[in-house]
Short mmCIF file of C-alpha atoms in Angstrom, two decimals:
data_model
loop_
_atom_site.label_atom_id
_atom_site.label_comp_id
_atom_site.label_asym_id
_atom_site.label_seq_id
_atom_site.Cartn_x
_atom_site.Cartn_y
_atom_site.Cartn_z
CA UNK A 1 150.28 85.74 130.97
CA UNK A 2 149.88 89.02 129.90
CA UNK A 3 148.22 89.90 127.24
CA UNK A 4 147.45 92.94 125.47
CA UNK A 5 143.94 93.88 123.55
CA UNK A 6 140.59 96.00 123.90
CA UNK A 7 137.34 96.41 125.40
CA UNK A 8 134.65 94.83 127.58
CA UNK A 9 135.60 91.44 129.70
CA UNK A 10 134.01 88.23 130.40
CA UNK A 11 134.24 86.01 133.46
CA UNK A 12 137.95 85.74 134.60
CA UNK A 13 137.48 82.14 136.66
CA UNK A 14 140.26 79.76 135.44
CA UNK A 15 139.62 76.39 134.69
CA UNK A 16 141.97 73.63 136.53
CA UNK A 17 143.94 71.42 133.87
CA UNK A 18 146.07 69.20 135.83
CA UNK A 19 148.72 71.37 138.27
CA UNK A 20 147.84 74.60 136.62
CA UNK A 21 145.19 76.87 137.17
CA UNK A 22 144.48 78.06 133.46
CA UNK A 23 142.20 79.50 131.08
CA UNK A 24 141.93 80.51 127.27
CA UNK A 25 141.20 83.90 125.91
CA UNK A 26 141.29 87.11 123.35
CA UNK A 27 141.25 90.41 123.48
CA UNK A 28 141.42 92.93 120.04
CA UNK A 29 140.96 96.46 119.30
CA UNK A 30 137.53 95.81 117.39
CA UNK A 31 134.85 93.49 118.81
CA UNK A 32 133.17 91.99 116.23
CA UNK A 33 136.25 90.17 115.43
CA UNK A 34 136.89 89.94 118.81
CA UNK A 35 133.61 87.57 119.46
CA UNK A 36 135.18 85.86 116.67
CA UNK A 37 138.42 85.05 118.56
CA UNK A 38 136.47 83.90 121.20
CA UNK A 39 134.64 81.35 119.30
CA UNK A 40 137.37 79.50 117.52
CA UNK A 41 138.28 78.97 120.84
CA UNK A 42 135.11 77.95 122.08
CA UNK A 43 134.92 75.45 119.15
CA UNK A 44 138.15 73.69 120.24
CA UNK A 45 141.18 76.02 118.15
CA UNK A 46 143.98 77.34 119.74
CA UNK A 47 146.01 80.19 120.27
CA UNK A 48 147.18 80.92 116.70
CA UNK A 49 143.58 80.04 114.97
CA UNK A 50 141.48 82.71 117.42
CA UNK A 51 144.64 85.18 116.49
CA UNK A 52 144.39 84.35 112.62
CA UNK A 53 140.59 84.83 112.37
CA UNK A 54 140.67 87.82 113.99
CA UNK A 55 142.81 88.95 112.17
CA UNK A 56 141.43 88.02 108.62
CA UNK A 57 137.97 89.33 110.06
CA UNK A 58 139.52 92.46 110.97
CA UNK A 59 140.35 93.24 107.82
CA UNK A 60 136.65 93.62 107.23
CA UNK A 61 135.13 95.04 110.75
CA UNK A 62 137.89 97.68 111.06
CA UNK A 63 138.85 98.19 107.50
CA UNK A 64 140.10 101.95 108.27
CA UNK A 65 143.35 100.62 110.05
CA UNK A 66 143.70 96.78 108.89
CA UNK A 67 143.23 95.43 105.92
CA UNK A 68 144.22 92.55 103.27
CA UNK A 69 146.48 95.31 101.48
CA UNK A 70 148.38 95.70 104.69
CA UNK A 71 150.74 94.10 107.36
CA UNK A 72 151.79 93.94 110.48
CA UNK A 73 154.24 92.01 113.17
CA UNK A 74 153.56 88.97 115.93
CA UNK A 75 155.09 87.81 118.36
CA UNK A 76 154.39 83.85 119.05
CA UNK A 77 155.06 81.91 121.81
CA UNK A 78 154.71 77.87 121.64
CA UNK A 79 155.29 75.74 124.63
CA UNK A 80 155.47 72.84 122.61
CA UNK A 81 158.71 73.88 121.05
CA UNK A 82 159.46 75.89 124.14
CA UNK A 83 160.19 78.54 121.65
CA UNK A 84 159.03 82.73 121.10
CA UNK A 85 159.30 83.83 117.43
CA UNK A 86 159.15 87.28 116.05
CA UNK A 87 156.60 86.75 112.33
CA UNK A 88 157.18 90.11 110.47
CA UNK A 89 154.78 90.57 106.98
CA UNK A 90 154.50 94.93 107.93
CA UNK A 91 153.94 97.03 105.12
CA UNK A 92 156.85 97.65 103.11
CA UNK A 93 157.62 99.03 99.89
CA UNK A 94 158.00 97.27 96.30
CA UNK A 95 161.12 99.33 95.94
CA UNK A 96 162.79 98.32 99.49
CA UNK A 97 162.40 101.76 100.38
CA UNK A 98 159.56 102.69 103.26
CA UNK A 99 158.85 106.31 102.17
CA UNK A 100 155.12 105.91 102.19
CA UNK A 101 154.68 104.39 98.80
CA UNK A 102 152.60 101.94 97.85
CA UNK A 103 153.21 98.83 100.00
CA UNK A 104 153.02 95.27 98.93
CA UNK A 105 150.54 93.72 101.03
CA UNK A 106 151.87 91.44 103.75
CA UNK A 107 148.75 90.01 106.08
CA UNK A 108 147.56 87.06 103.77
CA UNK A 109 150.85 85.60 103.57
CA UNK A 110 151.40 86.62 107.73
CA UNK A 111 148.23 84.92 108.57
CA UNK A 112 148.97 81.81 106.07
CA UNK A 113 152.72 81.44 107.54
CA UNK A 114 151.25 81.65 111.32
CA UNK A 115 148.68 79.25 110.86
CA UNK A 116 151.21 77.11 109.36
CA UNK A 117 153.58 77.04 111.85
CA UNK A 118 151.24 76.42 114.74
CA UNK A 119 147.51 76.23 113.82
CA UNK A 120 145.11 73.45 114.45
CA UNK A 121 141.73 74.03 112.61
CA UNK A 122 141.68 74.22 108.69
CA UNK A 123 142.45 77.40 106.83
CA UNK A 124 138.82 77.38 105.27
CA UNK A 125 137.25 77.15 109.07
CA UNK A 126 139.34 80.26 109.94
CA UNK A 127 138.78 82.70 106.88
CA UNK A 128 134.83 81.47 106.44
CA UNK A 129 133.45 84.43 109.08
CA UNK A 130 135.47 86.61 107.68
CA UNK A 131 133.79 85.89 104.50
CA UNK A 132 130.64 85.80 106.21
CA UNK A 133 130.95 89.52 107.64
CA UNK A 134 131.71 90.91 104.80
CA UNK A 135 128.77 89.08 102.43
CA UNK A 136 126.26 88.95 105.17
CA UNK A 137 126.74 90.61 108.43
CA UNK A 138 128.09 94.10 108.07
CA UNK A 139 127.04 96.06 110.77
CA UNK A 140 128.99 98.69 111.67
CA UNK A 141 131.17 98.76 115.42
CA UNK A 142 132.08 101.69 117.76
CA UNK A 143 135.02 101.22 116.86
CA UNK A 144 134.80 101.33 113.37
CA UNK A 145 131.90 104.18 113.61
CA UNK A 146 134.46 106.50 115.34
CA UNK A 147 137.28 106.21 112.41
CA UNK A 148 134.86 106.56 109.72
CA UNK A 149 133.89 110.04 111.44
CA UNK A 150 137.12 111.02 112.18
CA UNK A 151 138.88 109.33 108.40
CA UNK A 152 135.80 109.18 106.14
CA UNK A 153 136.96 111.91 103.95
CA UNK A 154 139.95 110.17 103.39
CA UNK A 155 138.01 107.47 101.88
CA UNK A 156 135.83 110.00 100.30
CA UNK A 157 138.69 111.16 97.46
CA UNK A 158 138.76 107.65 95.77
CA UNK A 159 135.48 106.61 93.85
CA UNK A 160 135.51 102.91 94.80
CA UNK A 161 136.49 103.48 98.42
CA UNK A 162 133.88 106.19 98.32
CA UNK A 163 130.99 103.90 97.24
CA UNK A 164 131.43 101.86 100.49
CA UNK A 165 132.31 103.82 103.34
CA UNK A 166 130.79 106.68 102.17
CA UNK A 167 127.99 105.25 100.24
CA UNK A 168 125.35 108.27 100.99
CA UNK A 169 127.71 111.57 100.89
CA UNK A 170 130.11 112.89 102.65
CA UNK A 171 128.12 111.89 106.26
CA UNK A 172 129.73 108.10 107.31
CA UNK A 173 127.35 105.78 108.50
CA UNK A 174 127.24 105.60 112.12
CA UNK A 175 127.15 102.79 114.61
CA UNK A 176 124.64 99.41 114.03
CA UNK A 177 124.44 100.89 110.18
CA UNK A 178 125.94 98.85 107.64
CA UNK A 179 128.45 98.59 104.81
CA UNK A 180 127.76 96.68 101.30
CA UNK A 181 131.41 94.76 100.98
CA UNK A 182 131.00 92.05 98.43
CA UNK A 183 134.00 92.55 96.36
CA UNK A 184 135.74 91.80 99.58
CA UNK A 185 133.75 88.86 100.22
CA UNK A 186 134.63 87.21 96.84
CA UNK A 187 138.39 88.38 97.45
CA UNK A 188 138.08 86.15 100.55
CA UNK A 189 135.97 83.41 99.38
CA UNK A 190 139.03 82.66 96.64
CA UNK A 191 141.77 82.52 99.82
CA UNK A 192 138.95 79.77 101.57
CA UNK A 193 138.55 77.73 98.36
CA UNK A 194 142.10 78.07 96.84
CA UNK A 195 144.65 79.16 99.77
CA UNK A 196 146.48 82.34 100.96
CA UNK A 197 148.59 81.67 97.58
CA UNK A 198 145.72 82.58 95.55
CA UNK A 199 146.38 86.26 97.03
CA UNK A 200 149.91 86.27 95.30
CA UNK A 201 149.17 84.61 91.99
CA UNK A 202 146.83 83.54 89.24
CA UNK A 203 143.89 86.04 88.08
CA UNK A 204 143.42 87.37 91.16
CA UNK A 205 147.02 88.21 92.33
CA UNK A 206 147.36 90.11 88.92
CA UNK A 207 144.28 92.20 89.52
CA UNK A 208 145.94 92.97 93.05
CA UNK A 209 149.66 93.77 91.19
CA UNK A 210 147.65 95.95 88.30
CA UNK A 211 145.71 97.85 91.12
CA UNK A 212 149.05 98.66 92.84
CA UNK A 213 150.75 99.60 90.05
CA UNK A 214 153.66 96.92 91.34
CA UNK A 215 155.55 94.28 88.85
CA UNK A 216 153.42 91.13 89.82
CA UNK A 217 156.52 89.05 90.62
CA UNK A 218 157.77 91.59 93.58
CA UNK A 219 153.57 90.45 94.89
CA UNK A 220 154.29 86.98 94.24
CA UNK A 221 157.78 86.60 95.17
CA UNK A 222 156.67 88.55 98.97
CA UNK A 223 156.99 86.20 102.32
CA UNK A 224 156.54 87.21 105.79
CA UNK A 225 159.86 86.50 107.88
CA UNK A 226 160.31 84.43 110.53
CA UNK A 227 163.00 86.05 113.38
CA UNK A 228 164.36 85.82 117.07
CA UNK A 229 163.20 88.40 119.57
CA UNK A 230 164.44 91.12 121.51
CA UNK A 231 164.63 90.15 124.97
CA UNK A 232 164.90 92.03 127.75
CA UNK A 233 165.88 89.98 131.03
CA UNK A 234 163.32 90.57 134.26
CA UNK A 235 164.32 88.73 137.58
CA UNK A 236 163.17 85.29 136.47
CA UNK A 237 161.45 85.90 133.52
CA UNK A 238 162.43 87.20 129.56
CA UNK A 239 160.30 89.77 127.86
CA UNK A 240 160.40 88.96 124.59
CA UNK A 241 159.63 91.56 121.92
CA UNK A 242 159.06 91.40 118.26
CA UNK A 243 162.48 92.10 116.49
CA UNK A 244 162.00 94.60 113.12
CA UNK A 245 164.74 95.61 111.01
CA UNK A 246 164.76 99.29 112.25
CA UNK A 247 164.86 97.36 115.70
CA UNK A 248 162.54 96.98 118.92
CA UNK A 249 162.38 100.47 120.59
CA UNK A 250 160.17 99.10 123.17
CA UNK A 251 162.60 97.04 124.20
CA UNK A 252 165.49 99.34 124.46
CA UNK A 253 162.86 101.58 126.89
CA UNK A 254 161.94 98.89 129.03
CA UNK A 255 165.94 97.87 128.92
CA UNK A 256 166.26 101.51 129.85
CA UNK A 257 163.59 102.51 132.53
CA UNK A 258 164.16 98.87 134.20
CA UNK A 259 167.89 99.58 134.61
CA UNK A 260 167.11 103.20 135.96
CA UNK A 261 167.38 103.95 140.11
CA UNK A 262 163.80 104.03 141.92
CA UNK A 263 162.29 107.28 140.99
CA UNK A 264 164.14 107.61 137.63
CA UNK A 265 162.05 104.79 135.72
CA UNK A 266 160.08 106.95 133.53
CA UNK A 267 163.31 109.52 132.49
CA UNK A 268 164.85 106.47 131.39
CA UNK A 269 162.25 105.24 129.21
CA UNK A 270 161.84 109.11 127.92
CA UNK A 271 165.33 109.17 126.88
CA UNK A 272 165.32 105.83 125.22
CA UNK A 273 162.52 106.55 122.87
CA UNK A 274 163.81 110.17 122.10
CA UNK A 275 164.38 109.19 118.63
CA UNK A 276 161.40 107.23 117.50
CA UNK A 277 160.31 108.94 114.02
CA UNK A 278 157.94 111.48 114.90
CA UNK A 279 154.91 110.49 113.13
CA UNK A 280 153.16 107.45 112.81
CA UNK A 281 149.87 105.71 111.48
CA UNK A 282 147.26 104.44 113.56
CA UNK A 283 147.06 100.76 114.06
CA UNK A 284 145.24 98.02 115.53
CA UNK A 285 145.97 94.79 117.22
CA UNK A 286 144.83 91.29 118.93
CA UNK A 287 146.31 88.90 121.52
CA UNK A 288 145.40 85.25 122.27
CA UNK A 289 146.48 82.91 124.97
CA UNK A 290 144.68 79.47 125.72
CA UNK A 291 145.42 76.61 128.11
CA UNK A 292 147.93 74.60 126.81
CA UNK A 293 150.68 77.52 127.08
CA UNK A 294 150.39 79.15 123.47
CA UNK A 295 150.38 82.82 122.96
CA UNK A 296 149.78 85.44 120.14
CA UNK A 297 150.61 89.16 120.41
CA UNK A 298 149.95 91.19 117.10
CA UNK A 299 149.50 94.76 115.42
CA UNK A 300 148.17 95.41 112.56
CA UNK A 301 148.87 98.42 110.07
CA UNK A 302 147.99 99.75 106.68
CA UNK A 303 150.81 102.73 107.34
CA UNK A 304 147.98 105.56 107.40
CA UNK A 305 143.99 105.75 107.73
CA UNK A 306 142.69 103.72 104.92
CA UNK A 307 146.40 103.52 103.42
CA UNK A 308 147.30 105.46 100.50
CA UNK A 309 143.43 106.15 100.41
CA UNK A 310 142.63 104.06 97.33
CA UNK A 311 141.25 100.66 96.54
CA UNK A 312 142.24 98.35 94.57
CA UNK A 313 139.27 97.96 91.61
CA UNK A 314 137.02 95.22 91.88
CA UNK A 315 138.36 93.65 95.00
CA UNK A 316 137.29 95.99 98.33
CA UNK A 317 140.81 95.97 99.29
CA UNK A 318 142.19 99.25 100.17
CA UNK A 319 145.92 99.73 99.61
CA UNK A 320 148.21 100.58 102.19
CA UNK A 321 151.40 103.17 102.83
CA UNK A 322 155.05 101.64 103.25
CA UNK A 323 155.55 102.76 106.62
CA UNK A 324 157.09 99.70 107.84
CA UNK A 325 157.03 99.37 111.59
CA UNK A 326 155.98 102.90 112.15
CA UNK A 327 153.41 103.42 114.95
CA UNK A 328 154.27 99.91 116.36
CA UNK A 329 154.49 99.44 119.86
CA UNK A 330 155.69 96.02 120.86
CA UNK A 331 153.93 93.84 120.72
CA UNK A 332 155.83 91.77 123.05
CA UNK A 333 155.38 88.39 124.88
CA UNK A 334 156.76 87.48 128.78
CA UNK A 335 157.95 84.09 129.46
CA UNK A 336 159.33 82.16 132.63
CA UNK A 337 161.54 79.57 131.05
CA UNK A 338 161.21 77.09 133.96
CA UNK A 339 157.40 77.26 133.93
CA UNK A 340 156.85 77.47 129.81
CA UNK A 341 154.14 79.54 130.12
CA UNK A 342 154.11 82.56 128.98
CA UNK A 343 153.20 85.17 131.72
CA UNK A 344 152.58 88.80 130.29
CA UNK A 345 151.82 89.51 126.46
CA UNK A 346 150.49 92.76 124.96
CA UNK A 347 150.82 95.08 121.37
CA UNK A 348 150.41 98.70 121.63
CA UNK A 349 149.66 101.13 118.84
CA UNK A 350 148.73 104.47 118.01
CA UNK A 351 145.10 106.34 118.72
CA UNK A 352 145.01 108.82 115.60
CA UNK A 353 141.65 109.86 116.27
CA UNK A 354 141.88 113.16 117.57
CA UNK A 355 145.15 112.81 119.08
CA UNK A 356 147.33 114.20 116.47
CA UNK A 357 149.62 115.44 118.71
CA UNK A 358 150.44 111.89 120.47
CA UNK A 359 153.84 111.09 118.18
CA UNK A 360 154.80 107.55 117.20
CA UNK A 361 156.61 106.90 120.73
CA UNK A 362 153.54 107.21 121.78
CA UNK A 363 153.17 103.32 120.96
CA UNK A 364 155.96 101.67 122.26
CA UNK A 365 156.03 104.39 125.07
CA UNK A 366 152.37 102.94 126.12
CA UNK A 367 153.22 99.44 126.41
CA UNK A 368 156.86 100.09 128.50
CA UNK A 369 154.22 102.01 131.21
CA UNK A 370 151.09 98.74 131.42
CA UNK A 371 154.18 96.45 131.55
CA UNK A 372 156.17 98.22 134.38
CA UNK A 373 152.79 98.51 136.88
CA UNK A 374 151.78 94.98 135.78
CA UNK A 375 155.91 93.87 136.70
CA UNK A 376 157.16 96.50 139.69
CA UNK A 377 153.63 97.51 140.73
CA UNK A 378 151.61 94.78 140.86
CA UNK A 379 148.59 96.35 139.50
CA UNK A 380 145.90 93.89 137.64
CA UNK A 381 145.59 94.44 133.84
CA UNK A 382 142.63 96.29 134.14
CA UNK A 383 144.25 99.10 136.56
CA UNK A 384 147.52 98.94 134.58
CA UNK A 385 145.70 100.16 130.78
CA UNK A 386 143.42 102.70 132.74
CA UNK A 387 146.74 104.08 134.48
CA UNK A 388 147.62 107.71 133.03
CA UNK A 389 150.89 107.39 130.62
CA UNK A 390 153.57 109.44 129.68
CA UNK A 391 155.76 109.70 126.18
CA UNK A 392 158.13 111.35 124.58
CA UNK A 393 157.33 114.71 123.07
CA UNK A 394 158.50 114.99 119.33
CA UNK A 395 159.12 118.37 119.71
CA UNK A 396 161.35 117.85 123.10
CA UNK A 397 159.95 117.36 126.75
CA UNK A 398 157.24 115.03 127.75
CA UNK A 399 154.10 114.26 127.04
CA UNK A 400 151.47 113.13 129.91
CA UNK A 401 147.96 112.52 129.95
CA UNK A 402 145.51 115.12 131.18
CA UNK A 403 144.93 112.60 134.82
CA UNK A 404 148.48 112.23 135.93
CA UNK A 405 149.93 113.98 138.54
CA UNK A 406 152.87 116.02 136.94
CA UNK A 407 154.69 115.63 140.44
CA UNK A 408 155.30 112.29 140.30
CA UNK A 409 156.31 112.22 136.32
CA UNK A 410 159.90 112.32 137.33
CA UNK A 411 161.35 113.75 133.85
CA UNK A 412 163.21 116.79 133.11
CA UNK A 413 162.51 119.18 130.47
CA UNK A 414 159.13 120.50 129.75
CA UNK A 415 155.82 118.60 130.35
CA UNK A 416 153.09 119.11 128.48
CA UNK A 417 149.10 117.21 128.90
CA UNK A 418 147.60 115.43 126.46
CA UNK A 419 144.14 113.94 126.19
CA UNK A 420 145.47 110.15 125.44
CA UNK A 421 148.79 108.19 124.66
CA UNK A 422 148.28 104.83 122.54
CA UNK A 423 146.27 101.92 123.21
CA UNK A 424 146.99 98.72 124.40
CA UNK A 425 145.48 95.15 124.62
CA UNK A 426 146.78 92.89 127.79
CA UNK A 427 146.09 89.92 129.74
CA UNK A 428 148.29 89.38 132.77
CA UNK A 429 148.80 86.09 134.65
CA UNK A 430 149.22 85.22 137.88
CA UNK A 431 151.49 81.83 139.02
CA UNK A 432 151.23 80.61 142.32
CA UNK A 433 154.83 79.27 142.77
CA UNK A 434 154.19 77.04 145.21
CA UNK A 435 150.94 74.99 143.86
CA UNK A 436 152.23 76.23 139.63
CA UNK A 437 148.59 77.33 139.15
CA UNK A 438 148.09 80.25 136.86
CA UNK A 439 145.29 82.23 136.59
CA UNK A 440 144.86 85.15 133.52
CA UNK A 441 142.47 87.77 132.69
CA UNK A 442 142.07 90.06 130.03
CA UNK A 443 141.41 93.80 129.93
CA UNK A 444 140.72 96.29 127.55
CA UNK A 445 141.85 100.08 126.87
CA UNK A 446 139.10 102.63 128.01
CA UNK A 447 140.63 105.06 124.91
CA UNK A 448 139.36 102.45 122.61
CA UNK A 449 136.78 100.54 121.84
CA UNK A 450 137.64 97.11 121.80
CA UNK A 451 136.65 93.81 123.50
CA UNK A 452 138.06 90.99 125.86
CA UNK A 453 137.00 87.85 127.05
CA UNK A 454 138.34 84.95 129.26
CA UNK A 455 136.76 81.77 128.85
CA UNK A 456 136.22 79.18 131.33
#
């Protein structure tokens, strides 16, 4: 299984459960949340419950790109049901319209419906270090630490965002610092006590519609949508991709470049995502896999650094921009129907720190490259993320990143270098067909800042 996510890795030994060779793990752009993941695992949860507190402690370790305001898309697979879903709660707009107004916030109700469908721990055991980062452990990641230097100011024009992330001037706190988020912490102690529906109604969805300026039945009348994927057929196996109502432009580049003669794989995928909007927001995501065959791919988004750059008064929560599934990449989940198990799964997104001139294909762009030298190459997941990338250039031509050879690019048009070209989170499997023992490991990005672990 392949799965995508961020930094550092632990041991990559499987454990043997029956015929299969398997093991459990997470990977996510931000590692405080990551360690997270890793013990809701470690304390018997599955799949789904690492991926939901992750993401609900996100939303307080890496507040500059995920966030309660916010959305985002998954992609699910459960080998119970045999069955991969597409769970879409992105950022979109009260008015239907994603034009980068304010969007009604879609993660509670995303996290609420996921752990729903498939969870196994209680709610309250999943959002409780969540709640505990933000009351009592606030120390501040890489990967947050690079945002704030590179987004503070953003932060810097609204009073209330200004008295946390920017709580001694205009300089952001740096790394192993710490930020004073107890609004937040309330916000979240409510959803443990009272449910994700406390987010949507009562006092406190009020004070959330009031902040947003947003009639409060469009808050309480939001759910996050359950939908089929986009699959793209490869040999024996289906790569499924999350489906999106301005569709899955991963998928159609993958379609694309896999369809392409040898030596014409990457002009295909060029030419596929040619018309992905030009901009996009920078996001974050998570995977999950664990041994009994359950997945979770996801990216997160608040449609711009810090969203519209305002919080919400009295809560911590920062709002976020309807960009819908701008800056998405994926995330996408590979399954061999006669095995069950789900054998590559990764989300890609977009860097935004100081590589402005990456584009919003960058993302899906990112993900169509780890998956084709994970698929036709055979690399591991580590070699596959460090690999140089290539993307389409909004302007026309191609982008490439500073390492790769321009020789072998095999594109027409212009090429231009770039420093970087999204990030991804993966874990790949191996299956031994003969014995059906499987054997994963998970990888992070070297452009981010993230973590990974396999557990034994």
């Amino acid at each position: 299984m392949a799965a995508a996510a961020l930094a550092g890795c632990a041991s990559n030994q499987p454990v043997r459960v029956g015929a299969h060779q398997v093991n459990a793990g997470i990977a996510a752009d931000e590692p405080r949340a990551a360690a997270i993941g890793r013990d809701i695992l470690s304390q018997g949860g599955n799949a789904v419950d690492a991926a939901t507190a992750m993401a609900l402690a996100m939303s307080v370790t890496l507040p500059t790109r995920v966030g309660l305001g916010g959305g985002g898309v998954c992609v699910v697979h459960d080998a119970t049901s045999s069955q991969t879903r597409t769970l879409d709660f992105l950022p979109h707009s009260a008015t239907g319209s994603d034009d980068a107004g304010v969007a009604v916030p879609g993660l509670v109700r995303g996290m609420a419906a996921l752990h729903a469908a498939h969870g196994k721990m209680r709610w309250e055991q999943l959002i409780a270090p969540a709640e505990a980062k933000a009351r009592f452990d606030t120390q501040i990641s890489r990967a947050l630490a690079r945002d704030l230097q590179v987004f503070g100011g953003i932060a810097g024009e609204d009073q209330a965002a200004k008295a946390v992330f920017l709580p001694t001037g205009a300089t952001p706190p740096a790394e192993g610092q710490s930020l004073q988020q107890n609004d937040l912490a309330t916000v979240l102690s409510q959803l443990r006590q009272r449910g994700a529906g406390a987010f949507y109604s009562g006092q406190l969805g009020e004070k959330i519609a009031a902040g947003l300026g947003i009639d409060p039945g469009k808050l309480s009348g939001y759910q996050a949508q359950w939908r089929q994927t986009d699959d793209v057929q490869h040999g024996n196996d289906v790569m499924r991709f999350a489906s999106v109502p301005h569709g899955a432009p991963a998928a159609g580049a993958l379609r694309d470049a896999t369809s392409a003669l040898d030596g014409r794989r990457n002009a295909g995928l060029i030419k596929a995502l040619e018309k992905v909007e030009p901009e996009g927001p920078p996001t974050a995501g998570l995977v999950s896999f664990d041994q009994f065959g359950q997945a979770v791919a996801c990216t997160f988004s608040l449609g711009g650094p810090f969203g519209t750059g305002k919080m919400i008064p009295g809560t911590g929560i920062m709002q976020a921009k309807a960009t819908g599934a701008r800056g998405v990449g994926g995330p996408a989940i590979m399954v061999n129907p006669s095995l069950n198990h789900p054998l590559f799964a990764g989300n890609a997104g977009l860097i935004g720190v100081g590589v402005g001139e990456e584009g919003a294909g960058a993302a899906p762009a990112a993900l169509v490259n780890v998956a084709l030298r994970v698929l036709e190459q055979g690399m591991s997941a580590q070699e596959a993320v460090a690999a140089p990338r290539l993307a389409p250039d909004p302007a026309g031509g191609t982008l490439i990143e500073e390492t790769a050879e321009r020789s072998a690019a095999g594109v027409e048009g212009e090429i231009y270098s770039v420093q970087a070209l999204g990030r991804v989170n993966l874990v790949s499997c191996k299956v031994d067909r003969s014995t059906g023992g499987r054997s994963c490991a998970a990888a992070t990005d070297p452009r981010g800042f993230g973590l990974a672990y396999t557990i034994d």
